[in-house]
PDB file of C-alpha atoms and ligand atoms in Angstrom:
ATOM      1  CA  MET A   1      26.156   1.116  15.903  1.00 84.00           C
ATOM      2  CA  ILE A   2      24.137   3.349  18.225  1.00 88.00           C
ATOM      3  CA  ASP A   3      25.799   4.386  21.486  1.00 83.00           C
ATOM      4  CA  GLY A   4      24.307   2.612  24.476  1.00 84.00           C
ATOM      5  CA  PHE A   5      21.907   0.534  22.372  1.00 88.00           C
ATOM      6  CA  VAL A   6      22.070  -3.249  22.335  1.00 88.00           C
ATOM      7  CA  SER A   7      20.093  -4.379  19.323  1.00 91.00           C
ATOM      8  CA  GLN A   8      17.650  -7.222  19.740  1.00 93.00           C
ATOM      9  CA  VAL A   9      16.426  -6.786  16.190  1.00 96.00           C
ATOM     10  CA  SER A  10      17.409  -9.851  14.215  1.00 97.00           C
ATOM     11  CA  LEU A  11      18.028 -10.147  10.505  1.00 98.00           C
ATOM     12  CA  SER A  12      16.336 -13.542  10.354  1.00 97.00           C
ATOM     13  CA  LYS A  13      13.105 -12.097  11.794  1.00 97.00           C
ATOM     14  CA  LEU A  14      13.119  -9.199   9.335  1.00 98.00           C
ATOM     15  CA  MET A  15      13.296 -11.634   6.410  1.00 97.00           C
ATOM     16  CA  LYS A  16       9.597 -12.406   6.805  1.00 96.00           C
ATOM     17  CA  TYR A  17       8.757  -8.841   5.767  1.00 97.00           C
ATOM     18  CA  LYS A  18      10.583  -9.050   2.454  1.00 97.00           C
ATOM     19  CA  PRO A  19       8.428  -7.105  -0.020  1.00 95.00           C
ATOM     20  CA  ARG A  20       7.616  -8.561  -3.432  1.00 94.00           C
ATOM     21  CA  ALA A  21       8.538  -6.501  -6.472  1.00 91.00           C
ATOM     22  CA  GLU A  22       4.985  -6.837  -7.810  1.00 94.00           C
ATOM     23  CA  TRP A  23       3.553  -4.916  -4.848  1.00 96.00           C
ATOM     24  CA  SER A  24       5.095  -1.757  -6.283  1.00 95.00           C
ATOM     25  CA  ILE A  25       3.578   0.139  -9.186  1.00 95.00           C
ATOM     26  CA  ARG A  26       6.999   1.288 -10.303  1.00 93.00           C
ATOM     27  CA  PRO A  27      10.417  -0.436 -10.541  1.00 88.00           C
ATOM     28  CA  VAL A  28      11.992  -1.200  -7.172  1.00 87.00           C
ATOM     29  CA  GLY A  29      14.999   1.103  -7.671  1.00 87.00           C
ATOM     30  CA  GLY A  30      14.738   4.835  -7.094  1.00 87.00           C
ATOM     31  CA  ILE A  31      14.560   7.069  -4.063  1.00 90.00           C
ATOM     32  CA  HIS A  32      11.318   5.579  -2.740  1.00 91.00           C
ATOM     33  CA  GLY A  33      12.089   2.013  -3.786  1.00 93.00           C
ATOM     34  CA  MET A  34      13.194  -1.187  -2.125  1.00 95.00           C
ATOM     35  CA  ALA A  35      16.392   0.170  -0.511  1.00 97.00           C
ATOM     36  CA  HIS A  36      14.453   3.018   1.105  1.00 97.00           C
ATOM     37  CA  MET A  37      11.668   0.775   2.367  1.00 97.00           C
ATOM     38  CA  THR A  38      14.194  -1.724   3.754  1.00 98.00           C
ATOM     39  CA  ARG A  39      16.033   0.994   5.655  1.00 98.00           C
ATOM     40  CA  VAL A  40      12.695   2.262   7.010  1.00 98.00           C
ATOM     41  CA  LEU A  41      11.902  -1.311   8.083  1.00 98.00           C
ATOM     42  CA  ILE A  42      15.185  -1.447   9.996  1.00 98.00           C
ATOM     43  CA  TRP A  43      14.583   1.905  11.683  1.00 98.00           C
ATOM     44  CA  THR A  44      11.036   1.054  12.727  1.00 98.00           C
ATOM     45  CA  GLN A  45      12.266  -2.096  14.435  1.00 98.00           C
ATOM     46  CA  VAL A  46      15.218  -0.388  16.099  1.00 98.00           C
ATOM     47  CA  LEU A  47      13.137   2.583  17.253  1.00 98.00           C
ATOM     48  CA  ALA A  48      10.344   0.267  18.448  1.00 98.00           C
ATOM     49  CA  GLN A  49      12.872  -1.192  20.843  1.00 97.00           C
ATOM     50  CA  MET A  50      14.441   2.140  21.824  1.00 96.00           C
ATOM     51  CA  VAL A  51      11.265   4.157  22.491  1.00 97.00           C
ATOM     52  CA  ARG A  52      10.344   1.923  25.409  1.00 94.00           C
ATOM     53  CA  ASP A  53      12.780   4.157  27.338  1.00 92.00           C
ATOM     54  CA  GLU A  54      10.517   7.087  26.462  1.00 94.00           C
ATOM     55  CA  GLY A  55       7.457   5.303  27.831  1.00 96.00           C
ATOM     56  CA  MET A  56       6.023   4.693  24.378  1.00 97.00           C
ATOM     57  CA  THR A  57       4.238   1.501  23.353  1.00 93.00           C
ATOM     58  CA  VAL A  58       4.260   0.528  19.714  1.00 98.00           C
ATOM     59  CA  ASP A  59       3.295  -2.441  17.581  1.00 98.00           C
ATOM     60  CA  ALA A  60       6.518  -3.577  15.885  1.00 98.00           C
ATOM     61  CA  ASP A  61       4.667  -5.935  13.535  1.00 98.00           C
ATOM     62  CA  ALA A  62       2.366  -3.180  12.233  1.00 98.00           C
ATOM     63  CA  LEU A  63       5.349  -0.858  11.824  1.00 98.00           C
ATOM     64  CA  ALA A  64       7.255  -3.504   9.868  1.00 98.00           C
ATOM     65  CA  TRP A  65       4.444  -4.174   7.400  1.00 98.00           C
ATOM     66  CA  ALA A  66       3.780  -0.466   6.936  1.00 98.00           C
ATOM     67  CA  SER A  67       7.476   0.022   6.133  1.00 98.00           C
ATOM     68  CA  VAL A  68       7.432  -2.343   3.189  1.00 98.00           C
ATOM     69  CA  ILE A  69       4.076  -1.103   1.830  1.00 98.00           C
ATOM     70  CA  HIS A  70       3.933   2.664   2.457  1.00 98.00           C
ATOM     71  CA  ASP A  71       5.619   3.899  -0.741  1.00 97.00           C
ATOM     72  CA  THR A  72       4.653   1.077  -3.118  1.00 97.00           C
ATOM     73  CA  GLN A  73       1.749   2.980  -4.673  1.00 97.00           C
ATOM     74  CA  ARG A  74       3.617   6.093  -5.686  1.00 96.00           C
ATOM     75  CA  TRP A  75       2.996   7.336  -9.181  1.00 95.00           C
ATOM     76  CA  SER A  76       6.124   9.476  -9.109  1.00 91.00           C
ATOM     77  CA  ASP A  77       9.052  10.507  -6.927  1.00 90.00           C
ATOM     78  CA  GLY A  78       7.585  14.007  -6.712  1.00 89.00           C
ATOM     79  CA  ARG A  79       5.161  15.197  -4.028  1.00 89.00           C
ATOM     80  CA  ASP A  80       2.358  12.774  -4.939  1.00 94.00           C
ATOM     81  CA  ARG A  81       0.352  13.643  -1.795  1.00 95.00           C
ATOM     82  CA  GLN A  82      -2.120  10.797  -2.341  1.00 97.00           C
ATOM     83  CA  HIS A  83       0.351   7.902  -2.305  1.00 97.00           C
ATOM     84  CA  GLY A  84      -0.268   7.053   1.352  1.00 98.00           C
ATOM     85  CA  GLU A  85      -4.008   6.918   0.744  1.00 98.00           C
ATOM     86  CA  ARG A  86      -3.424   4.645  -2.255  1.00 98.00           C
ATOM     87  CA  ALA A  87      -1.105   2.360  -0.260  1.00 98.00           C
ATOM     88  CA  ALA A  88      -3.828   2.019   2.390  1.00 98.00           C
ATOM     89  CA  ALA A  89      -6.448   1.161  -0.254  1.00 98.00           C
ATOM     90  CA  TRP A  90      -4.065  -1.271  -1.964  1.00 98.00           C
ATOM     91  CA  LEU A  91      -3.544  -3.192   1.271  1.00 98.00           C
ATOM     92  CA  GLU A  92      -7.275  -3.412   1.857  1.00 97.00           C
ATOM     93  CA  ASP A  93      -7.644  -4.812  -1.675  1.00 97.00           C
ATOM     94  CA  HIS A  94      -4.799  -7.320  -1.250  1.00 97.00           C
ATOM     95  CA  ARG A  95      -5.607  -8.469   2.248  1.00 96.00           C
ATOM     96  CA  GLU A  96      -5.664 -12.145   1.217  1.00 95.00           C
ATOM     97  CA  ASP A  97      -2.009 -12.038   0.059  1.00 95.00           C
ATOM     98  CA  PHE A  98      -0.816 -11.461   3.630  1.00 96.00           C
ATOM     99  CA  PRO A  99      -0.770 -13.479   6.852  1.00 94.00           C
ATOM    100  CA  GLU A 100      -4.086 -13.652   8.654  1.00 95.00           C
ATOM    101  CA  SER A 101      -2.518 -12.374  11.869  1.00 95.00           C
ATOM    102  CA  MET A 102      -1.543  -9.097  10.201  1.00 96.00           C
ATOM    103  CA  PRO A 103      -2.839  -6.005  12.085  1.00 97.00           C
ATOM    104  CA  VAL A 104      -4.421  -4.549   8.946  1.00 98.00           C
ATOM    105  CA  GLU A 105      -6.234  -1.605  10.510  1.00 98.00           C
ATOM    106  CA  GLN A 106      -3.091  -0.264  12.139  1.00 98.00           C
ATOM    107  CA  ILE A 107      -1.040  -0.703   8.969  1.00 98.00           C
ATOM    108  CA  VAL A 108      -3.706   1.046   6.901  1.00 98.00           C
ATOM    109  CA  TYR A 109      -3.645   3.932   9.396  1.00 98.00           C
ATOM    110  CA  LEU A 110       0.137   4.251   9.172  1.00 98.00           C
ATOM    111  CA  CYS A 111       0.142   4.140   5.364  1.00 98.00           C
ATOM    112  CA  ARG A 112      -2.684   6.669   5.100  1.00 98.00           C
ATOM    113  CA  TRP A 113      -1.297   9.198   7.587  1.00 98.00           C
ATOM    114  CA  HIS A 114       2.438   8.967   6.913  1.00 98.00           C
ATOM    115  CA  VAL A 115       2.169  11.667   4.230  1.00 98.00           C
ATOM    116  CA  PRO A 116       0.155  14.597   5.721  1.00 97.00           C
ATOM    117  CA  ASP A 117       1.582  16.919   8.368  1.00 97.00           C
ATOM    118  CA  ASP A 118       1.379  15.657  11.954  1.00 98.00           C
ATOM    119  CA  ASN A 119      -1.404  18.061  12.911  1.00 97.00           C
ATOM    120  CA  LEU A 120      -3.698  16.652  10.212  1.00 98.00           C
ATOM    121  CA  ALA A 121      -3.681  13.061  11.526  1.00 98.00           C
ATOM    122  CA  PRO A 122      -6.782  12.181  13.591  1.00 98.00           C
ATOM    123  CA  GLU A 123      -4.427  11.044  16.334  1.00 98.00           C
ATOM    124  CA  MET A 124      -0.649  11.258  16.460  1.00 98.00           C
ATOM    125  CA  THR A 125      -0.249   7.780  17.939  1.00 98.00           C
ATOM    126  CA  ASP A 126       3.053   6.413  19.225  1.00 98.00           C
ATOM    127  CA  ASP A 127       3.079   4.069  16.219  1.00 98.00           C
ATOM    128  CA  LEU A 128       2.680   6.977  13.804  1.00 98.00           C
ATOM    129  CA  LYS A 129       5.409   9.006  15.540  1.00 98.00           C
ATOM    130  CA  VAL A 130       7.835   6.107  15.287  1.00 98.00           C
ATOM    131  CA  PHE A 131       6.828   5.414  11.705  1.00 98.00           C
ATOM    132  CA  LYS A 132       7.270   8.999  10.559  1.00 98.00           C
ATOM    133  CA  ASP A 133      10.607   9.244  12.374  1.00 98.00           C
ATOM    134  CA  SER A 134      11.820   6.041  10.713  1.00 98.00           C
ATOM    135  CA  ASP A 135      10.833   7.387   7.302  1.00 98.00           C
ATOM    136  CA  GLY A 136      12.473  10.675   8.293  1.00 98.00           C
ATOM    137  CA  LEU A 137      15.755   8.992   9.241  1.00 98.00           C
ATOM    138  CA  ASP A 138      16.139   8.021   5.597  1.00 98.00           C
ATOM    139  CA  ARG A 139      15.884  11.581   4.319  1.00 95.00           C
ATOM    140  CA  TRP A 140      19.667  11.660   3.954  1.00 95.00           C
ATOM    141  CA  ARG A 141      19.013  10.196   0.519  1.00 92.00           C
ATOM    142  CA  ILE A 142      17.264  13.363  -0.635  1.00 90.00           C
ATOM    143  CA  PHE A 143      19.657  15.618   1.298  1.00 91.00           C
ATOM    144  CA  ASP A 144      16.734  16.912   3.328  1.00 91.00           C
ATOM    145  CA  LEU A 145      16.958  15.500   6.829  1.00 95.00           C
ATOM    146  CA  ASP A 146      16.020  18.238   9.276  1.00 94.00           C
ATOM    147  CA  LYS A 147      16.478  16.774  12.738  1.00 96.00           C
ATOM    148  CA  ARG A 148      14.169  19.405  14.251  1.00 96.00           C
ATOM    149  CA  HIS A 149      11.297  17.476  12.656  1.00 95.00           C
ATOM    150  CA  LEU A 150      12.093  14.232  14.466  1.00 98.00           C
ATOM    151  CA  ARG A 151       9.560  13.401  17.147  1.00 98.00           C
ATOM    152  CA  THR A 152      11.365  10.922  19.380  1.00 98.00           C
ATOM    153  CA  ALA A 153      14.606  11.043  21.366  1.00 97.00           C
ATOM    154  CA  ALA A 154      15.392   7.610  19.925  1.00 97.00           C
ATOM    155  CA  ALA A 155      15.472   8.967  16.377  1.00 98.00           C
ATOM    156  CA  HIS A 156      17.865  11.696  17.481  1.00 97.00           C
ATOM    157  CA  ARG A 157      20.120   9.033  18.967  1.00 97.00           C
ATOM    158  CA  ALA A 158      20.021   7.089  15.691  1.00 97.00           C
ATOM    159  CA  LEU A 159      20.971  10.017  13.444  1.00 97.00           C
ATOM    160  CA  GLN A 160      24.604   9.088  12.870  1.00 97.00           C
ATOM    161  CA  ALA A 161      23.794   5.393  12.394  1.00 97.00           C
ATOM    162  CA  SER A 162      21.074   6.259   9.877  1.00 98.00           C
ATOM    163  CA  HIS A 163      23.555   8.339   7.930  1.00 97.00           C
ATOM    164  CA  ASP A 164      26.065   5.487   7.964  1.00 97.00           C
ATOM    165  CA  LEU A 165      23.503   2.931   6.806  1.00 98.00           C
ATOM    166  CA  TRP A 166      22.268   5.164   4.003  1.00 97.00           C
ATOM    167  CA  ASN A 167      25.841   5.875   2.937  1.00 97.00           C
ATOM    168  CA  ALA A 168      26.726   2.188   2.794  1.00 97.00           C
ATOM    169  CA  THR A 169      23.616   1.300   0.782  1.00 97.00           C
ATOM    170  CA  ARG A 170      23.012   4.317  -1.418  1.00 95.00           C
ATOM    171  CA  ARG A 171      24.287   2.633  -4.580  1.00 93.00           C
ATOM    172  CA  ILE A 172      23.389  -1.016  -4.602  1.00 92.00           C
ATOM    173  CA  THR A 173      24.206  -2.824  -7.798  1.00 86.00           C
ATOM    174  CA  SER A 174      23.111  -6.318  -6.787  1.00 89.00           C
ATOM    175  CA  PRO A 175      19.529  -7.412  -7.569  1.00 90.00           C
ATOM    176  CA  ASP A 176      19.104  -8.563  -3.937  1.00 95.00           C
ATOM    177  CA  ILE A 177      18.462  -5.085  -2.593  1.00 96.00           C
ATOM    178  CA  PHE A 178      16.568  -6.225   0.500  1.00 97.00           C
ATOM    179  CA  GLU A 179      19.239  -8.698   1.637  1.00 97.00           C
ATOM    180  CA  THR A 180      22.058  -6.279   0.808  1.00 97.00           C
ATOM    181  CA  VAL A 181      20.605  -3.546   3.025  1.00 98.00           C
ATOM    182  CA  LEU A 182      19.943  -5.972   5.891  1.00 98.00           C
ATOM    183  CA  ASN A 183      23.501  -7.301   5.661  1.00 98.00           C
ATOM    184  CA  ALA A 184      24.914  -3.778   5.747  1.00 98.00           C
ATOM    185  CA  ALA A 185      22.884  -3.110   8.919  1.00 98.00           C
ATOM    186  CA  LEU A 186      24.236  -6.339  10.396  1.00 97.00           C
ATOM    187  CA  ARG A 187      27.828  -5.361   9.604  1.00 97.00           C
ATOM    188  CA  GLN A 188      27.243  -1.965  11.212  1.00 96.00           C
ATOM    189  CA  GLY A 189      25.889  -3.520  14.403  1.00 95.00           C
ATOM    190  CA  ILE A 190      22.445  -1.935  13.941  1.00 96.00           C
ATOM    191  CA  ILE A 191      20.786  -5.349  13.899  1.00 97.00           C
ATOM    192  CA  GLY A 192      21.933  -8.807  14.965  1.00 95.00           C
ATOM    193  CA  GLU A 193      21.743 -12.154  13.200  1.00 95.00           C
TER     194      GLU A 193
HETATM  195 FE1  FE2 B   1       5.805   8.130   1.501  1.00 97.02          FE
HETATM  196 FE1  FE2 B   2       9.005   6.536   2.646  1.00 97.02          FE
END
């Protein structure tokens, strides 16, 4: 639950972004795996709604697809500075596996530039700010969330909720990781049905 925020993000709509295990080079567990990408998906959709109050315009569909692709091409859980570049290239190579309406160029941009520092991106678009903040809101899992790095007021408002969601989903034993994380968000009032 986020104070003063009425979620219009619905679990049933998020289901269409369910990533396939075979998209990822490595097993779907781990700190950059399915649970992480599902929480990032949730935060992109919540922040996409919230940042309207800050006068920002974002593409929720592009943000959603980037969430479930951005860390799939990691070779390791270490720094691996090229994994965003690889995720972008992977999407371009697998274009035909995704809906035709997908905003590929925007998703490629988000995947490519989610890794480097903000000042290195050609343009720090509203989409990229929201994407990096959503990824940042899941840094509880590596005990390295520094709120001074968050770019939007919305992400600051979501800090406690992001901690609660991470805490409830940090050790998932069921094989249905995606559904388990979405259901936890539903129970916590972060998303609706
Ligand atoms: Fe990443
Ligand atoms: Fe990530």
